[in-house]
Coordinates of C-alpha atoms in Angstrom, one line a residue:
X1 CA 17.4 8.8 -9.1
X2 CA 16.7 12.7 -9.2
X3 CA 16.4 14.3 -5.8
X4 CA 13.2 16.2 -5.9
X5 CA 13.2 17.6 -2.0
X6 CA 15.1 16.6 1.2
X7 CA 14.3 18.4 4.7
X8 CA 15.4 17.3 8.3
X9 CA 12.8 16.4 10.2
X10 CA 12.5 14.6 13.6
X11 CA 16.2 14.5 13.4
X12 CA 15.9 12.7 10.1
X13 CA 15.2 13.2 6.6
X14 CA 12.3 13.9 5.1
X15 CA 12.9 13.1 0.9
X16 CA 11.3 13.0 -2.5
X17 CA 12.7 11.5 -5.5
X18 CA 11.7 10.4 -9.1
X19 CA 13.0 7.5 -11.2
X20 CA 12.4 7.1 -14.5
X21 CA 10.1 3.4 -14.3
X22 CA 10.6 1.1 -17.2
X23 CA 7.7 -0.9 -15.6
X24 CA 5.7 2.9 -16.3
X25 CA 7.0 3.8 -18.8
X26 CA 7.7 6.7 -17.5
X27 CA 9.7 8.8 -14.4
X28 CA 7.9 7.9 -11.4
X29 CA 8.0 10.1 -7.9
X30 CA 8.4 8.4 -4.5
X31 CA 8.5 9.3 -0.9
X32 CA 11.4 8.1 1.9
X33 CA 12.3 9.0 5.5
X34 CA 15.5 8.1 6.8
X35 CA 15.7 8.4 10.9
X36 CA 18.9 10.0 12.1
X37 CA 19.8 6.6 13.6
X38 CA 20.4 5.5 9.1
X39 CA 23.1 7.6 9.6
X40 CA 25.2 4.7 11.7
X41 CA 23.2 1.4 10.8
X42 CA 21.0 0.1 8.2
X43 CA 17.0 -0.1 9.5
X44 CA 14.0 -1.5 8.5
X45 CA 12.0 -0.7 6.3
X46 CA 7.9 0.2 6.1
X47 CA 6.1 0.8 3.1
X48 CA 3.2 2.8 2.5
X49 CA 1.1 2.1 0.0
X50 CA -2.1 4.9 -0.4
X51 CA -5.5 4.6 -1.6
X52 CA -7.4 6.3 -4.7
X53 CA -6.7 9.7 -5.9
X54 CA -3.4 9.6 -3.9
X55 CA -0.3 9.8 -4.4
X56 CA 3.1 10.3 -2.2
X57 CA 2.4 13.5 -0.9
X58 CA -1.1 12.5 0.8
X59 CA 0.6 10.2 3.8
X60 CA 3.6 12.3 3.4
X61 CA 1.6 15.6 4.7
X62 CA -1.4 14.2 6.5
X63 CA -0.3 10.6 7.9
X64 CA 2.3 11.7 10.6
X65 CA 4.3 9.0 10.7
X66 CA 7.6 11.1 11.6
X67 CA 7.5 11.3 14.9
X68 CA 7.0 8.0 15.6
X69 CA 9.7 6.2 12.9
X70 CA 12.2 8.3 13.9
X71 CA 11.8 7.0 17.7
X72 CA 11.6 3.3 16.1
X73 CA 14.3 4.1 13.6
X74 CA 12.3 3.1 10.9
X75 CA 12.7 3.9 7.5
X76 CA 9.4 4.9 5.5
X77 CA 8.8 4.6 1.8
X78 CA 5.5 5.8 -0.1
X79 CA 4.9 4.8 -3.8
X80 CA 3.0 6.4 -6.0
X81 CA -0.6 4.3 -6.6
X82 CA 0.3 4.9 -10.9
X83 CA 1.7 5.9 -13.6
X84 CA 1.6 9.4 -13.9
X85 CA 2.0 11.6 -17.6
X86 CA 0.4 13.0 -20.9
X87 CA 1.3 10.1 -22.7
X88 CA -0.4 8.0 -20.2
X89 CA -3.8 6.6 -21.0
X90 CA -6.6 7.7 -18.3
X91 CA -10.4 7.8 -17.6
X92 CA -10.2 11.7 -16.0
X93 CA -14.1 11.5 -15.2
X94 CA -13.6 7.9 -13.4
X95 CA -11.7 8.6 -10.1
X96 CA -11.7 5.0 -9.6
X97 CA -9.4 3.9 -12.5
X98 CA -6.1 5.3 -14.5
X99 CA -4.2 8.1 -12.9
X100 CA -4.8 7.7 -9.1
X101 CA -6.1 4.2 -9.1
X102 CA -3.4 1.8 -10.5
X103 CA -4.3 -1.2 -7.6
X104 CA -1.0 -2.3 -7.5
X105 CA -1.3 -4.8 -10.1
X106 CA 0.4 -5.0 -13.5
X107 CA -2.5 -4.7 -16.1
X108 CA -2.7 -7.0 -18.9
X109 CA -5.2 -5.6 -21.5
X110 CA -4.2 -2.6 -24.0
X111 CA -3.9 0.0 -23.7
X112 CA -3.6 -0.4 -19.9
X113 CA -0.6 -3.2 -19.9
X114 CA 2.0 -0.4 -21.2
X115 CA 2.3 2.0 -18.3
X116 CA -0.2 0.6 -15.7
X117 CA 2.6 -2.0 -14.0
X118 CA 2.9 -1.2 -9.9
X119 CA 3.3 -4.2 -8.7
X120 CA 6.8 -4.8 -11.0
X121 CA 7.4 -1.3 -10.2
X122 CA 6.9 -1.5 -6.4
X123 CA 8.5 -5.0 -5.7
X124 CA 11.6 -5.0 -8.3
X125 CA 12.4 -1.5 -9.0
X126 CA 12.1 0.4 -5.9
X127 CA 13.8 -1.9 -3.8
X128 CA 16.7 -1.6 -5.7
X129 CA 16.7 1.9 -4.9
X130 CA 15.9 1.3 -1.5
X131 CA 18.6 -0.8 -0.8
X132 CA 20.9 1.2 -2.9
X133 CA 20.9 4.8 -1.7
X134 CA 19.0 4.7 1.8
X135 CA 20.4 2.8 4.6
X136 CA 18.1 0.1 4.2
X137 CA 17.8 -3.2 5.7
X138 CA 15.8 -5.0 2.7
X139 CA 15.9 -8.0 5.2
X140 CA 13.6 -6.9 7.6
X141 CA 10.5 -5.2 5.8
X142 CA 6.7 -4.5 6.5
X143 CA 3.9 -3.3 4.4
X144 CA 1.0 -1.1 4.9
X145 CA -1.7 0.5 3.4
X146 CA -4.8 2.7 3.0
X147 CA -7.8 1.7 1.5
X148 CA -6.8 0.5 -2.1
X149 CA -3.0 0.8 -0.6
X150 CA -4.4 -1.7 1.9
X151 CA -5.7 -4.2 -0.1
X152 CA -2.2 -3.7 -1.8
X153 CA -0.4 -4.1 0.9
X154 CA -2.6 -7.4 2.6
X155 CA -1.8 -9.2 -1.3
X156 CA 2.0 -8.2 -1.0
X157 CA 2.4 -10.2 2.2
X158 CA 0.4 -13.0 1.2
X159 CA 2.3 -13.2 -2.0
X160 CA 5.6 -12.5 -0.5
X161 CA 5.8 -13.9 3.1
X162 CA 9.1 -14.7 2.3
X163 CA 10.2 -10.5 1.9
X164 CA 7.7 -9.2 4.6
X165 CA 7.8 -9.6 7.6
X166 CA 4.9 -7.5 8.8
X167 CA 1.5 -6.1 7.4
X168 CA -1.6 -3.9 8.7
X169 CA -3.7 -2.1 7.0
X170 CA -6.7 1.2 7.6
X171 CA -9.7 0.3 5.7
X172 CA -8.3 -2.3 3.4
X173 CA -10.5 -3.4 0.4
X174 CA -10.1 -7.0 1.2
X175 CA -12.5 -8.4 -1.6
X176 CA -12.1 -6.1 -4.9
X177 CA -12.9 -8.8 -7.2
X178 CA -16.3 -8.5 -5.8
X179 CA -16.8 -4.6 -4.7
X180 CA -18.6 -2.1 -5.9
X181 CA -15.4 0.3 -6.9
X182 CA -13.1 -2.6 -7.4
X183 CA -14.1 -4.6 -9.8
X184 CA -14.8 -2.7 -12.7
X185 CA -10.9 -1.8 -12.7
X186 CA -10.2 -5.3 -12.0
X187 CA -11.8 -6.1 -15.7
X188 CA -10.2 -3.5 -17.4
X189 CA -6.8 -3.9 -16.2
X190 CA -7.1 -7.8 -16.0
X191 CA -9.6 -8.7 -18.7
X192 CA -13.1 -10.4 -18.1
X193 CA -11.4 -13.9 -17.1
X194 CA -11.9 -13.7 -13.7
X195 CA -9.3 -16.2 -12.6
X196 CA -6.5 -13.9 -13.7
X197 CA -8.3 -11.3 -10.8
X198 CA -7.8 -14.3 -7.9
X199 CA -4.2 -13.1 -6.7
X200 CA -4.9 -9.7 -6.3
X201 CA -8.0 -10.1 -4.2
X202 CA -6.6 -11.3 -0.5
X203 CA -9.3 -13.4 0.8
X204 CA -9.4 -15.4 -2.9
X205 CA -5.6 -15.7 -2.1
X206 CA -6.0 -16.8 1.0
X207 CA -8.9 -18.9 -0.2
X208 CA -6.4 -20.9 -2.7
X209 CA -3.7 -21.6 0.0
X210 CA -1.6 -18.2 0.4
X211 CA -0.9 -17.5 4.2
X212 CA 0.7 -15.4 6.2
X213 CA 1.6 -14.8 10.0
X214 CA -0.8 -12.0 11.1
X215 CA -2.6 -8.9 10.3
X216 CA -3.4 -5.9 11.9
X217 CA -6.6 -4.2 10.4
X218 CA -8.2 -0.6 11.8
X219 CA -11.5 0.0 10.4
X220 CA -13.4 3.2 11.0
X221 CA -17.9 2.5 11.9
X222 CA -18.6 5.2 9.9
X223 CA -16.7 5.0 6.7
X224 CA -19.4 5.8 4.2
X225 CA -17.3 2.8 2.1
X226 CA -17.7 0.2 4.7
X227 CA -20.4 -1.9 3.6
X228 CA -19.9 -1.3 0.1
X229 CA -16.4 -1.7 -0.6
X230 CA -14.1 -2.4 2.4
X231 CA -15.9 -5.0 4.3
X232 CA -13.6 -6.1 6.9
X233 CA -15.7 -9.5 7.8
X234 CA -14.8 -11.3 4.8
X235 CA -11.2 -11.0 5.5
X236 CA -12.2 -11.7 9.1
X237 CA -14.0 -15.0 7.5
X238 CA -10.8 -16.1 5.4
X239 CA -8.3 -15.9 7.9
X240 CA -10.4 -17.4 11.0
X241 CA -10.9 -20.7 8.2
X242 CA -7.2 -20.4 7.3
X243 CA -6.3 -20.2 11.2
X244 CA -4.0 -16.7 10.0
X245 CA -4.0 -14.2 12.9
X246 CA -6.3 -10.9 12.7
X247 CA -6.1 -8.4 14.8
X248 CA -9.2 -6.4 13.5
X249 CA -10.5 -3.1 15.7
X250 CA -14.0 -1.2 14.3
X251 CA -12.8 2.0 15.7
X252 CA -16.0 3.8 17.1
X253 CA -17.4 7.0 14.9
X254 CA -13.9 7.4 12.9
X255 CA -14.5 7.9 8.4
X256 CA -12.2 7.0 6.2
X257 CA -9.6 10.3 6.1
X258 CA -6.5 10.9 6.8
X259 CA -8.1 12.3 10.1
X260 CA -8.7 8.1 11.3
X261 CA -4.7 6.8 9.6
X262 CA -2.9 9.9 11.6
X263 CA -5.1 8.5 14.6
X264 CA -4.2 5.0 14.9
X265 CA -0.5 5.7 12.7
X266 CA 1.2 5.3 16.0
X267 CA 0.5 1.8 16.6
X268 CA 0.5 0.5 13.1
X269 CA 4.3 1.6 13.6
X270 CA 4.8 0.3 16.5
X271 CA 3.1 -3.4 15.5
X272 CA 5.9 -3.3 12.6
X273 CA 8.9 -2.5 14.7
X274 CA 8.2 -4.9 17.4
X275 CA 8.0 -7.5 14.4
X276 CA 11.0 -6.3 12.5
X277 CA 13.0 -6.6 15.2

């Protein structure tokens, strides 16, 4: 691990690192606060998973989640959302795949399947890191997520109840095997056999017997994604039939910026730490 930046702030530390990914294929750059509280005991952990054309730094400057962590003593992790390189392959006219828009997943088709593996890169080799350098308690963890980070972050849970503890989401694409901005990525990373797309689509998870405790879910009325590709009812739908708790709020007039997350940041935070304990 190469320290990349470190600066106090809130008492804590503010950091970013690389790694070099053998899930990528390449180094890969994270981003992790450490309350001053880390200093005497290891804390929980919340990770931040961003949406398309992001990467670390977008929560890191615009989601101000200091503040509040450092209060909670929480400790606050933000991937990358892909691979990142030259020698990694791309679509640069196609904001909506490659660089920017790996959907936490592990591709299977070439020449995707090489570099394009988040989820194995996310799940196994951060956490090791994690745990390893950063006062972590890998026992109590939440995920959360914006956009395409939140339909990472709602699969995560229902995949891995048994690591996570908590999950929310801001404008979570809760269907991508069926929206508009989704699902061609979905083909090329996956292949055309849709049945490999089911677990990474949460409401087809929860559909085929996943669960998980609860969910919290902001949703801005006028995202100009809404109806589109985000479309909050149908995980609304799944989890009333699966009797999984929602806690869904259409927050009045709010888009889908980093304006609306540093809004409603607070209690995201807040919903984690009461259930992290």
């Amino acid at each position: 691990m190469k320290i990349i930046s470190e600066a106090k702030s809130h008492g804590g530390c503010q950091g970013v690192y690389s790694t070099t990914s053998e899930a990528c294929g390449g180094d890969m750059t994270f981003a992790v606060f450490r309350p001053i509280v880390a200093k005497e005991q290891l804390c929980p952990v919340v990770w931040f998973l961003s949406g398309l054309t992001c990467t670390h730094a977008n929560v890191m400057d615009k989601g101000e989640y200091r503040r509040m962590a450092a209060e909670l003593g929480l400790i606050i992790v933000c991937p990358d959302t892909s691979p990142r390189g030259d020698h990694v392959p791309d679509e640069p006219d196609n904001w909506q795949f490659g660089k920017g828009a790996g959907f936490y997943l592990d591709a299977t088709q070439a020449p995707w399947s090489r570099h394009y593996r988040m989820e194995t890169h996310i799940l196994d080799e951060l956490p090791a890191l994690v745990a390893a350098h950063f006062a972590a308690d890998m026992g109590r963890q939440g995920v959360m997520g914006h956009s395409m980070g939140g339909h990472g972050a709602l699969t995560f849970a229902l995949k891995h109840p048994d690591r996570f503890k908590s999950c929310s989401a801001f404008a979570p694409i809760v269907q991508p095997s069926t929206a508009d901005w989704s699902r061609p990525a979905l083909e090329k990373y996956l292949g055309a056999d849709e049945s490999g797309w089911r677990r990474h689509d949460a409401t087809l998870l929860i559909e085929d017997g996943a669960r998980f405790p609860e969910f919290l879910v902001d949703q801005g009325t006028a995202d100009g994604f809404l109806d589109a590709g985000l479309r909050p009812w149908l995980l609304e739908e799944a989890c009333q039939k699966a009797d999984i708790g929602l806690t869904l709020r259409m927050q009045e007039g709010y888009d889908h910026s980093y304006h609306f997350i540093s809004t409603f940041m607070d209690d995201h935070l807040a919903w984690h730490a009461e259930r992290l304990g």
